[in-house]
PDB file of C-alpha atoms in Angstrom:
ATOM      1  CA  UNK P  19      98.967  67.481  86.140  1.00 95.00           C
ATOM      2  CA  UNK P  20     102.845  68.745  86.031  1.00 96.00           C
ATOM      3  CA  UNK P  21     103.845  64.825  86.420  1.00 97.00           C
ATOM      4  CA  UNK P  22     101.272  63.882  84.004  1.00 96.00           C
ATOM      5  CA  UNK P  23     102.924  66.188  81.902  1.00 97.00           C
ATOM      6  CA  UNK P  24     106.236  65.538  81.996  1.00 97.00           C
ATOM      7  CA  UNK P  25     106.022  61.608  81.876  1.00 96.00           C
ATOM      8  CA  UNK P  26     102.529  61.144  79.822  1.00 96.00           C
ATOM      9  CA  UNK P  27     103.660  57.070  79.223  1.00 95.00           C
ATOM     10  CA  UNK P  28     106.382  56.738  81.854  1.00 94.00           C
ATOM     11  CA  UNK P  29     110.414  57.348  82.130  1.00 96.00           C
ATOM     12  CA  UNK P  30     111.247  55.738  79.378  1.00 97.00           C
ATOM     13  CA  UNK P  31     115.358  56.437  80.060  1.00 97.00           C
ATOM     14  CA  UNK P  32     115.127  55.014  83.699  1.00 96.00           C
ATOM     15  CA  UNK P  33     112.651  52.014  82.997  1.00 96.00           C
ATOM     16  CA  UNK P  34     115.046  51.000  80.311  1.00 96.00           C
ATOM     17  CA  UNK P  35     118.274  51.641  82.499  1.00 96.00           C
ATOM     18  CA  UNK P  36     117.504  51.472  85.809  1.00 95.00           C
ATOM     19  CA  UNK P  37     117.142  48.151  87.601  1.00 95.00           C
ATOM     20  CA  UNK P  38     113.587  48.166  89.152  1.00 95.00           C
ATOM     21  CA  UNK P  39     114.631  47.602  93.001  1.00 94.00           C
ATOM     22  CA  UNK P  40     117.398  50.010  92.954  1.00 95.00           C
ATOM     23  CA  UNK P  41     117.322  52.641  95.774  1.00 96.00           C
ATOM     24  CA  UNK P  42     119.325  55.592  95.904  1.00 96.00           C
ATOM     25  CA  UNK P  43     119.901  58.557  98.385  1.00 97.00           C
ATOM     26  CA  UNK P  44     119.746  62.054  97.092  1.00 98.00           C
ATOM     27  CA  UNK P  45     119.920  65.460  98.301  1.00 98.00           C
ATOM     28  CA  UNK P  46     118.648  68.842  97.256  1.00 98.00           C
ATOM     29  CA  UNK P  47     121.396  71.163  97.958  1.00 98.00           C
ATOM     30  CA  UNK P  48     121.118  74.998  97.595  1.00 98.00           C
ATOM     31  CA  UNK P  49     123.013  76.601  94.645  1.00 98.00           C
ATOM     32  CA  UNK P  50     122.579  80.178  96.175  1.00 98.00           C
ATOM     33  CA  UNK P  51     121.591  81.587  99.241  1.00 98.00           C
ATOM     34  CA  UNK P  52     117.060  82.315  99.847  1.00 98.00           C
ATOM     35  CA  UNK P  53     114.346  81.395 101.383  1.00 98.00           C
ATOM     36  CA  UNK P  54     112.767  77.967 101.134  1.00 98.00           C
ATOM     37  CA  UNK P  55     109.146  77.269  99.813  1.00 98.00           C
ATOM     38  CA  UNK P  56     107.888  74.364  98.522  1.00 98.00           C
ATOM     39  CA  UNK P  57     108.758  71.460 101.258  1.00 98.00           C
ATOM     40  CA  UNK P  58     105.520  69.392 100.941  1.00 98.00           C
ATOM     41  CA  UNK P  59     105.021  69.990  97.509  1.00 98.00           C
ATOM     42  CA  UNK P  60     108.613  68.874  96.742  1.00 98.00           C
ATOM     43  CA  UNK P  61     107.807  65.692  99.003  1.00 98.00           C
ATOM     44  CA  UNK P  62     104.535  65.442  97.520  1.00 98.00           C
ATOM     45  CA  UNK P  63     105.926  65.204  94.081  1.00 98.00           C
ATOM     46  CA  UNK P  64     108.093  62.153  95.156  1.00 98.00           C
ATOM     47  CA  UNK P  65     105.507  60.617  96.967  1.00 98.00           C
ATOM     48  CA  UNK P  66     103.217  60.325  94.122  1.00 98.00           C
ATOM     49  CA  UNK P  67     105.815  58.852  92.269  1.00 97.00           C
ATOM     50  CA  UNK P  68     106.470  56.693  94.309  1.00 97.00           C
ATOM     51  CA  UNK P  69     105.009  56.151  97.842  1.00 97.00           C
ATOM     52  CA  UNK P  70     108.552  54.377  98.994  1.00 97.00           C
ATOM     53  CA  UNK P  71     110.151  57.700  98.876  1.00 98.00           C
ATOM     54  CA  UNK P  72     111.150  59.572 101.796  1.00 98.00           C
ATOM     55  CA  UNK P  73     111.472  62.999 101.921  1.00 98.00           C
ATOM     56  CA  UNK P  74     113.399  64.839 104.871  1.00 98.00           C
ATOM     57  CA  UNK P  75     113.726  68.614 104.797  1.00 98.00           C
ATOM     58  CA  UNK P  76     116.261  69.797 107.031  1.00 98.00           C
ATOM     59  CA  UNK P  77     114.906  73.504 106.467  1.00 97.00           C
ATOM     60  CA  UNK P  78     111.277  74.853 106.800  1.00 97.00           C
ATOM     61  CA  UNK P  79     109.027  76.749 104.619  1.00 98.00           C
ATOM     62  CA  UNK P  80     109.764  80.674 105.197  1.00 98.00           C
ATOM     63  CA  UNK P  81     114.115  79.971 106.397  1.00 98.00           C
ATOM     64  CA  UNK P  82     116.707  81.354 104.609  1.00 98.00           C
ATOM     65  CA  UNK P  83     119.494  79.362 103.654  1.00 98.00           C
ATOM     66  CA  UNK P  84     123.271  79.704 102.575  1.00 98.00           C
ATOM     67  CA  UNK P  85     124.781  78.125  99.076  1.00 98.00           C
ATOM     68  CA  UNK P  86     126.203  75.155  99.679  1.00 98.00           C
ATOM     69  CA  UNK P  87     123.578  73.569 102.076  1.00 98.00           C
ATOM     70  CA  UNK P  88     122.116  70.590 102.189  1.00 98.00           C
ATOM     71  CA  UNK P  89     118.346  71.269 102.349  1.00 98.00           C
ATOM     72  CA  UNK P  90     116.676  68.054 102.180  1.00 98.00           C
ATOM     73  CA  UNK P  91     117.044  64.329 102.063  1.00 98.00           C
ATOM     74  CA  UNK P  92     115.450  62.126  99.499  1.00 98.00           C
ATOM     75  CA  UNK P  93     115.599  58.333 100.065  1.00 97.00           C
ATOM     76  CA  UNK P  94     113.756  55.395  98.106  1.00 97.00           C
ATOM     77  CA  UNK P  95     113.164  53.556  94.763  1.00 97.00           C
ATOM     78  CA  UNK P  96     115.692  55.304  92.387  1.00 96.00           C
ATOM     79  CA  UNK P  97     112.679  54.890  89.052  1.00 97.00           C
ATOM     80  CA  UNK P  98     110.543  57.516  90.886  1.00 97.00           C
ATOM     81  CA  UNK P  99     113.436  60.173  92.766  1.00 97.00           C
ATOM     82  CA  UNK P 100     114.637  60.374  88.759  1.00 97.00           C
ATOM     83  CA  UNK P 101     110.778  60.401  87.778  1.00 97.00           C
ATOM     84  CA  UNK P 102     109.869  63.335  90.042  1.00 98.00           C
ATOM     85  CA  UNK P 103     113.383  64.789  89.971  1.00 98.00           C
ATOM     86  CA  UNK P 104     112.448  67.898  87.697  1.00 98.00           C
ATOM     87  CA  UNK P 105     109.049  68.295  89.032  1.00 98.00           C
ATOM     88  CA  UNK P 106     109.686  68.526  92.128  1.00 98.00           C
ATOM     89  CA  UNK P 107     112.569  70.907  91.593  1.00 98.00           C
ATOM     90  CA  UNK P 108     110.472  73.539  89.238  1.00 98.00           C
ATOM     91  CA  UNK P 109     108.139  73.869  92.123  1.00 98.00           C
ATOM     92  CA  UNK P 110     110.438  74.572  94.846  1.00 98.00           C
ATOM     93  CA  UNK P 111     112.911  76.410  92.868  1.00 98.00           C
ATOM     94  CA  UNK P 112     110.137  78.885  91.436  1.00 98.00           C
ATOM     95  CA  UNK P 113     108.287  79.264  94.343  1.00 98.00           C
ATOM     96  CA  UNK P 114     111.612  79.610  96.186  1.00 98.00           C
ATOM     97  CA  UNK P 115     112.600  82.184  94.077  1.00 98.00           C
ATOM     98  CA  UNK P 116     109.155  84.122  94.630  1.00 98.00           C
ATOM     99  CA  UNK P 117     110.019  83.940  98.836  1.00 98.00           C
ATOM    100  CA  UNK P 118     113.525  85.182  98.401  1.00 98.00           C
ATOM    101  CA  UNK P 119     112.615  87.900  96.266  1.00 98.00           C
ATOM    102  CA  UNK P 120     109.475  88.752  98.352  1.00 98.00           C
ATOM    103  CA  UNK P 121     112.324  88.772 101.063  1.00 98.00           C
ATOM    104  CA  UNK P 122     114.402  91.121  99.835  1.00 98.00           C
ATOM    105  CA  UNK P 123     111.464  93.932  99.190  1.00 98.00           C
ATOM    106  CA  UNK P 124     110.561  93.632 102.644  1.00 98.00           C
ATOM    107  CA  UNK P 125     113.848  94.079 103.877  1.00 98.00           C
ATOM    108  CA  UNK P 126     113.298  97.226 102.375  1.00 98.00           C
ATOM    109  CA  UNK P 127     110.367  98.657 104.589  1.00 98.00           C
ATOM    110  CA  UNK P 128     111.852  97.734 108.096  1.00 97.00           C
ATOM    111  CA  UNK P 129     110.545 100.252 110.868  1.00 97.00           C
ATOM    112  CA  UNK P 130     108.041 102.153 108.543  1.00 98.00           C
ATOM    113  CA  UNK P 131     103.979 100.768 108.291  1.00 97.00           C
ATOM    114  CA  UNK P 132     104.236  99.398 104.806  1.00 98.00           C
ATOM    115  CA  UNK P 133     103.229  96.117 103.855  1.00 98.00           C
ATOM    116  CA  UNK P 134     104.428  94.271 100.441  1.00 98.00           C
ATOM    117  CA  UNK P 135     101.951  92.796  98.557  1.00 98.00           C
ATOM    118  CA  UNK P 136     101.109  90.731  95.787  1.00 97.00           C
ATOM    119  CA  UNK P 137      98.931  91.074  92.725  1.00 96.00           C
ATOM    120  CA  UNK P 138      97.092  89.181  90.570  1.00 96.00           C
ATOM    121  CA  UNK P 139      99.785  88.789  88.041  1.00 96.00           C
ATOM    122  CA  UNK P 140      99.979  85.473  88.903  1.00 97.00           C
ATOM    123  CA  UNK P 141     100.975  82.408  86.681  1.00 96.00           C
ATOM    124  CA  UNK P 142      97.406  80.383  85.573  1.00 95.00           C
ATOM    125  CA  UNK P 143      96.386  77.767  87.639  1.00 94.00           C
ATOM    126  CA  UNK P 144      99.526  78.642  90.436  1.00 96.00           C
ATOM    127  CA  UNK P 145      98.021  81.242  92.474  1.00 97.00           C
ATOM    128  CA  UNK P 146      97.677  79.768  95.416  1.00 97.00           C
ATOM    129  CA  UNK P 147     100.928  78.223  95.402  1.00 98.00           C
ATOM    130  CA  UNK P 148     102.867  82.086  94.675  1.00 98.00           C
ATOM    131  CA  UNK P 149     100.902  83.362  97.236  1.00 98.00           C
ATOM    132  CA  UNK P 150     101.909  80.951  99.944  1.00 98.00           C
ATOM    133  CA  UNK P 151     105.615  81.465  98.815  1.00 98.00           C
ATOM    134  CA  UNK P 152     105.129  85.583  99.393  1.00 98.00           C
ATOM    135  CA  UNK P 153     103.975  84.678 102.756  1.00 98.00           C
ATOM    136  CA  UNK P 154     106.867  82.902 103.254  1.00 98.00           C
ATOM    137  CA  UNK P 155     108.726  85.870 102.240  1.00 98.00           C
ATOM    138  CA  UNK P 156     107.261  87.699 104.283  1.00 98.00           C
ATOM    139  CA  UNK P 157     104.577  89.724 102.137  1.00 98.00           C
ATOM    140  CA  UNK P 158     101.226  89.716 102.379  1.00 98.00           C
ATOM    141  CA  UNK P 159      98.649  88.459  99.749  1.00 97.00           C
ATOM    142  CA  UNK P 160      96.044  91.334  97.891  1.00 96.00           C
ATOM    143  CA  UNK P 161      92.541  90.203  97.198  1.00 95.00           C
ATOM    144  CA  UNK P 162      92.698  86.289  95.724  1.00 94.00           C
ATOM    145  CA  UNK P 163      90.235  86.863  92.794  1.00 95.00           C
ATOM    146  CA  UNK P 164      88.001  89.100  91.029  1.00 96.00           C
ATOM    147  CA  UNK P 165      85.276  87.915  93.824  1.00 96.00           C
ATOM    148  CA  UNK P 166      86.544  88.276  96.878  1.00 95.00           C
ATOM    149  CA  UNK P 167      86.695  92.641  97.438  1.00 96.00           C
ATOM    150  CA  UNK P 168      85.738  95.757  95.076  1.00 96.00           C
ATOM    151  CA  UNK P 169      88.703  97.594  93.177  1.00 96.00           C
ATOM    152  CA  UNK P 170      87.497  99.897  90.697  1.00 96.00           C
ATOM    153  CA  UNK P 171      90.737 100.857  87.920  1.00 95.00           C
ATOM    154  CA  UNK P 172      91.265 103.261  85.320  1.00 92.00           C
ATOM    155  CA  UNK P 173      89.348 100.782  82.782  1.00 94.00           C
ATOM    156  CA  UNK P 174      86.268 100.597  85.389  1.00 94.00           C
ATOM    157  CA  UNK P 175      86.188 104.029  85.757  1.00 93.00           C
ATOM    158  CA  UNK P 176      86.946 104.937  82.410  1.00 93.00           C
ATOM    159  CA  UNK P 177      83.498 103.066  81.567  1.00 94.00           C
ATOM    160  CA  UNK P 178      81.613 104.578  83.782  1.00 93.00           C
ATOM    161  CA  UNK P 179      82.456 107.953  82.633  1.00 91.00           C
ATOM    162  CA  UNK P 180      81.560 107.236  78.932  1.00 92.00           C
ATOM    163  CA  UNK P 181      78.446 105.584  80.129  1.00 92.00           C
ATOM    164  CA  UNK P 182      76.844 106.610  83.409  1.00 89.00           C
ATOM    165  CA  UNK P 183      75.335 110.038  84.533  1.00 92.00           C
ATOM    166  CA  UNK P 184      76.917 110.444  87.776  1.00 92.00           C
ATOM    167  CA  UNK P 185      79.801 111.808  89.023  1.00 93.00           C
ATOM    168  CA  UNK P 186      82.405 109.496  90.335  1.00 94.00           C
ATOM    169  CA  UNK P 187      81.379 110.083  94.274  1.00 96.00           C
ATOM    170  CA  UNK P 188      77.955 109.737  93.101  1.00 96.00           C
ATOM    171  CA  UNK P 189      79.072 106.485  91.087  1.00 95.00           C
ATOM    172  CA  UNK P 190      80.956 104.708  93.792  1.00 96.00           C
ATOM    173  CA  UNK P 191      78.344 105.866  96.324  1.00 96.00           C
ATOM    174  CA  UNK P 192      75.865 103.893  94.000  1.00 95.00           C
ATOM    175  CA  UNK P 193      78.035 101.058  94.129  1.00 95.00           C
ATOM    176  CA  UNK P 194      78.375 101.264  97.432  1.00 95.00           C
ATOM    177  CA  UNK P 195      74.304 100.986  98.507  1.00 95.00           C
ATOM    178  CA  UNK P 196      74.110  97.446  95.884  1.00 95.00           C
ATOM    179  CA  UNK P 197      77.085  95.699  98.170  1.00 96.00           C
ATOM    180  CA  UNK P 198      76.977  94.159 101.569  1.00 95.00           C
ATOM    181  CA  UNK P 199      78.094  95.692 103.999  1.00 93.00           C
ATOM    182  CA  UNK P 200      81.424  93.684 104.739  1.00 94.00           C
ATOM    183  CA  UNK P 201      82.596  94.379 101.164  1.00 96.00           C
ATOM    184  CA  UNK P 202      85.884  95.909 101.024  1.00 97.00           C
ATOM    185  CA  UNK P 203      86.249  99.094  98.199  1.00 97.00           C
ATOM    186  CA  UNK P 204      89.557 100.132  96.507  1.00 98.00           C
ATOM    187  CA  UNK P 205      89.431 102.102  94.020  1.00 98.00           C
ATOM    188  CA  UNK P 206      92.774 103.240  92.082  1.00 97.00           C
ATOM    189  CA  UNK P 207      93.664 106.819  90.800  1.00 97.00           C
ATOM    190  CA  UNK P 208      96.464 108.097  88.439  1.00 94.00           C
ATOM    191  CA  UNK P 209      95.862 112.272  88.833  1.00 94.00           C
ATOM    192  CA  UNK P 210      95.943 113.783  92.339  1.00 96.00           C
ATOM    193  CA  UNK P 211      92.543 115.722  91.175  1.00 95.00           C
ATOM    194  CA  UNK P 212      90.516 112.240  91.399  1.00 95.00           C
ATOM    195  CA  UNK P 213      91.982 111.639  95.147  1.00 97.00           C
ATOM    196  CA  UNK P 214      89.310 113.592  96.607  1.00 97.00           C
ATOM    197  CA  UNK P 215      86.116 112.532  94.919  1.00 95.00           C
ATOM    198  CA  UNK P 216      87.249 108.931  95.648  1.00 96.00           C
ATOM    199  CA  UNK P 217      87.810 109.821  99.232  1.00 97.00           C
ATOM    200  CA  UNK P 218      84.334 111.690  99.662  1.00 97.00           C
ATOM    201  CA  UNK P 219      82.685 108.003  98.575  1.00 96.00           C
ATOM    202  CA  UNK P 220      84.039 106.192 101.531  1.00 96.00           C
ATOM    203  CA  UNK P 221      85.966 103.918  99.806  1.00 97.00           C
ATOM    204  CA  UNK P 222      88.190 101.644 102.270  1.00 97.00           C
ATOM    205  CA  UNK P 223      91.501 102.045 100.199  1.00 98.00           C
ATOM    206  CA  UNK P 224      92.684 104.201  97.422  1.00 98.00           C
ATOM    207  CA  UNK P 225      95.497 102.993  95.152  1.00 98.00           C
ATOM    208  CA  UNK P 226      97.981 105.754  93.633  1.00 98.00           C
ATOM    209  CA  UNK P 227      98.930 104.227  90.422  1.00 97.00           C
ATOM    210  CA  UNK P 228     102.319 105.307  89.424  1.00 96.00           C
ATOM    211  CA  UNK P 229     102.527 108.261  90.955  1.00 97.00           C
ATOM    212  CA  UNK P 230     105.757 109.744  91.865  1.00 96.00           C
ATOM    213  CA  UNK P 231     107.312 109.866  95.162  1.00 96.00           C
ATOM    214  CA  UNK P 232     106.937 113.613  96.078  1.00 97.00           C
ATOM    215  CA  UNK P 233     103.010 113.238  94.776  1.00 97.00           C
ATOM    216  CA  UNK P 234     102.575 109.771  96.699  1.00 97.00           C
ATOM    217  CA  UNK P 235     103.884 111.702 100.230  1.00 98.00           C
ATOM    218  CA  UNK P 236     101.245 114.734  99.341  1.00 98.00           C
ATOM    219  CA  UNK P 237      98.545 112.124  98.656  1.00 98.00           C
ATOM    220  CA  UNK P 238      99.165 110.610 102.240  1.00 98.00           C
ATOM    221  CA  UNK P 239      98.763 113.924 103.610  1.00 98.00           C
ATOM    222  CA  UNK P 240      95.349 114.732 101.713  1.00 97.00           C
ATOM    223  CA  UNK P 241      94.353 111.287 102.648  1.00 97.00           C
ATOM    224  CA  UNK P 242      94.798 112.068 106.539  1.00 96.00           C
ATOM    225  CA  UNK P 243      93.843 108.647 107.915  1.00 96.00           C
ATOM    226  CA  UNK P 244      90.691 108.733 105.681  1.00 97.00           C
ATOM    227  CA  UNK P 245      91.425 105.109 103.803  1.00 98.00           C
ATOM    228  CA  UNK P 246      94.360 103.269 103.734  1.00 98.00           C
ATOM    229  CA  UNK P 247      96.862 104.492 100.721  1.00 98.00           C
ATOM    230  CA  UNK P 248      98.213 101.694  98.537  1.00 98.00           C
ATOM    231  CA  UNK P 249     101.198 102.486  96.313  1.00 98.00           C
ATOM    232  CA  UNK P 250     101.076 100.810  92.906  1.00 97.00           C
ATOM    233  CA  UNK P 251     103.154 100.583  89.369  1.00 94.00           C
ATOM    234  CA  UNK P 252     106.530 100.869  88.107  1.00 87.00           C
ATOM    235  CA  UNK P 253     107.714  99.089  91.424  1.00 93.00           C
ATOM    236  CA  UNK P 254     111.098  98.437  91.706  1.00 94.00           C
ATOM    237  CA  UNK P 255     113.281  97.138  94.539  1.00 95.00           C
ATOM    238  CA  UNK P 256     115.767 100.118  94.476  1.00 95.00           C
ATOM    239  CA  UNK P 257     112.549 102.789  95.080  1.00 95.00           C
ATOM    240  CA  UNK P 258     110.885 100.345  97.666  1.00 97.00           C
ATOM    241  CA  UNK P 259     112.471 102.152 101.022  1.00 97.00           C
ATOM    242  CA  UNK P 260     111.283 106.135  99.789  1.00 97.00           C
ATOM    243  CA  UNK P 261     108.270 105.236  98.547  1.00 98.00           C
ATOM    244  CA  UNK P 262     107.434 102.923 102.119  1.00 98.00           C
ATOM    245  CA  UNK P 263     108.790 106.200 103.409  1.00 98.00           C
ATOM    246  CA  UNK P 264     106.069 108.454 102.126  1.00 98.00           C
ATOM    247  CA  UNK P 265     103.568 106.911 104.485  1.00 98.00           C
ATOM    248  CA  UNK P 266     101.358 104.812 102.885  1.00 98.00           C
ATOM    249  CA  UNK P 267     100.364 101.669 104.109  1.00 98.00           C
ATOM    250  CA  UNK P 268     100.622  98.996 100.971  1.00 98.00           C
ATOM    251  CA  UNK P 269     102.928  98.445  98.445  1.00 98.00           C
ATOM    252  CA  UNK P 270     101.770  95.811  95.309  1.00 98.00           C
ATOM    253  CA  UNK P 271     104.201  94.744  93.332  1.00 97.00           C
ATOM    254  CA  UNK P 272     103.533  92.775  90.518  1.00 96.00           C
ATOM    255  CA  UNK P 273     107.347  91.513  90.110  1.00 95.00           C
ATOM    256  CA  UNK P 274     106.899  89.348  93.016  1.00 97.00           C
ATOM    257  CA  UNK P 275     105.043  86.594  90.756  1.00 96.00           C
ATOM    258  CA  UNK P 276     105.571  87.724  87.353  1.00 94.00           C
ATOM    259  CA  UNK P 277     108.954  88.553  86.754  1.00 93.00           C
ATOM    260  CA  UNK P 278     110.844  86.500  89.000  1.00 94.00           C
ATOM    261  CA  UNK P 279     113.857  84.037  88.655  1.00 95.00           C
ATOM    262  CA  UNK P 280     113.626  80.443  90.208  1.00 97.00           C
ATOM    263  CA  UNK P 281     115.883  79.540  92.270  1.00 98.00           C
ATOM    264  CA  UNK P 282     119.375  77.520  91.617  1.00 98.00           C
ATOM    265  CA  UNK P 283     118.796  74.229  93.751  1.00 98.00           C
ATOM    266  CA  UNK P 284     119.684  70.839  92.335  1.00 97.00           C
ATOM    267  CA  UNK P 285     119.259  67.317  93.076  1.00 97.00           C
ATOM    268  CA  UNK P 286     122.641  65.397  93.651  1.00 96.00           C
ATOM    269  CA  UNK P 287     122.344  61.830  93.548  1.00 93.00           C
ATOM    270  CA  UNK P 288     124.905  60.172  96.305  1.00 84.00           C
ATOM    271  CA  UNK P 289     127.208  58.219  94.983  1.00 67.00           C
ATOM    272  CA  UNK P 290     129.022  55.432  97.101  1.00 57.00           C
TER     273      UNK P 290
END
C-alpha cells in the first residue's frame, strides 16, 4: 500500500532519466546513533520494487549503532533502489526511532522489576510493526487489541456507575463469572479510595492512572502482591527511574508510538 502510494503510475523522474539497465550500489548509513528495526521490511520494500535488488544489512534488528555507520548494502537495478528509496527509509527510520526511544526508557529501570510497555496509541494500520520495534528496544508489548484481555477505564467504569446497581466489586465480580477463565482483568484507577474495591474483585492487574510518585509507592504497599501494579499517564523519560522505583511492576507509556521522532538514516548512492 505505502509503494502504491507513493508511485500510483510509476517514477516518472527516473523512467524519464534513468537508463533502464543501470545498476547502482547504495548504502544506508546512520545519521545518529540507535537501535535498528526494520531490516526485512527495508529489504522487502526493494524487493518488491524490484526483485534484482539485493539487500545486505550489516546490523540486526534490536543493535545499536554509532553515526556514521554503514548499516546496510543495497545493490541492483538503479529504477527500483530510487523507486523504493523513501519507502523503505520511512519504515526503518520510524520504527527505528520507536526502538531507540523504547531503549532509552528501559535504560531507565535497570536492576528494579519494571517492565516498559506499550499502548494502544498506535499509528492505524502499523501496530504490529511499532510493536515489533519496542521489542527491539527492549519493551514489552500491552494487550494487541480491544479483544485479546479485559481493562476496565475511567469511561467503563464511569458507565457502569450511572447505569448499573452494583457496587464496583460487585460489578467486576459480575464481569468476572460471564468470562473464561483464562481471561486476563485490568482495571485502571485514578483515587487511592477505588484501589481496594478493585482489589477485593480479583482483578489480575490494577493500573494507577497518573498518580503521583509518593501515592504510586503507597499503592504498591496496599496492593501487597495482590495483582500486579501498572503505572500509567503523564510518562516521561526523566520520572521513569522513581516511579520503576516505587515497586510496581509495568510502566505504559504511550510516547513510545505516538510521539516519537524517526530516525536520521539516509540512502547514499555510491558514486564511482
Amino acid at each position: 500500500m505505502a509503494l502504491d502510494e507513493d508511485a500510483p503510475w510509476g517514477d516518472i523522474t527516473s523512467e524519464a532519466l534513468i537508463p533502464l539497465d543501470a545498476i547502482v550500489t547504495a548504502q544506508l548509513v546512520a545519521r545518529e546513533d540507535g537501535v535498528l528495526c526494520g531490516a526485512e521490511i527495508f529489504a522487502a520494500a526493494m524487493a518488491m520494487c524490484d526483485p534484482g535488488i539485493v539487500v545486505d544489512f550489516a546490523v540486526e534488528d534490536a543493535s545499536r549503532f554509532t553515526v556514521g555507520q554503514t548499516l546496510a548494502s543495497i545493490t541492483g537495478p538503479a529504477r527500483g533502489v530510487l523507486r523504493g528509496e523513501r519507502v523503505a527509509l520511512n519504515f526503518t527510520q520510524r520504527l527505528s526511532g520507536i526502538a531507540t526511544m523504547t531503549a532509552k526508557y528501559v535504560a531507565e529501570t535497570s536492576g528494579t522489576q519494571a517492565r516498559i510497555v506499550d499502548t494502544r496509541k498506535t499509528t492505524p494500520g502499523l501496530r504490529q510493526f511499532e510493536r515489533y520495534a519496542v521489542r527491539c528496544g527492549g519493551g514489552w508489548n500491552h494487550r494487541f487489541s480491544l479483544s485479546d484481555a479485559v481493562m476496565a477505564k475511567d469511561n467503563h467504569l464511569a458507565i457502569v456507575a450511572q447505569s448499573s446497581p452494583l457496587s464496583l466489586t460487585e460489578a467486576l465480580l459480575a464481569a468476572r463469572r460471564r468470562l473464561p477463565h483464562t481471561m486476563h482483568i485490568e482495571v485502571e484507577v485514578d483515587r487511592p479510595d477505588q484501589i481496594e474495591p478493585v482489589l477485593a474483585a480479583g482483578v489480575d492487574t490494577i493500573m494507577l492512572d497518573n498518580f503521583s510518585t509518593a501515592a504510586m509507592r503507597d499503592a504498591v504497599v496496599q496492593t501487597a502482591g495482590r495483582a500486579l501494579v501498572e503505572a500509567s499517564g503523564g510518562i516521561t523519560l526523566g520520572r521513569i527511574r522513581e516511579i520503576a522505583e516505587t515497586g510496581v511492576d509495568v510502566i505504559s507509556v504511550g510516547a513510545l508510538t505516538h510521539s516519537v521522532r524517526a530516525l536520521d538514516l539516509g540512502l547514499d548512492i555510491a558514486v564511482f
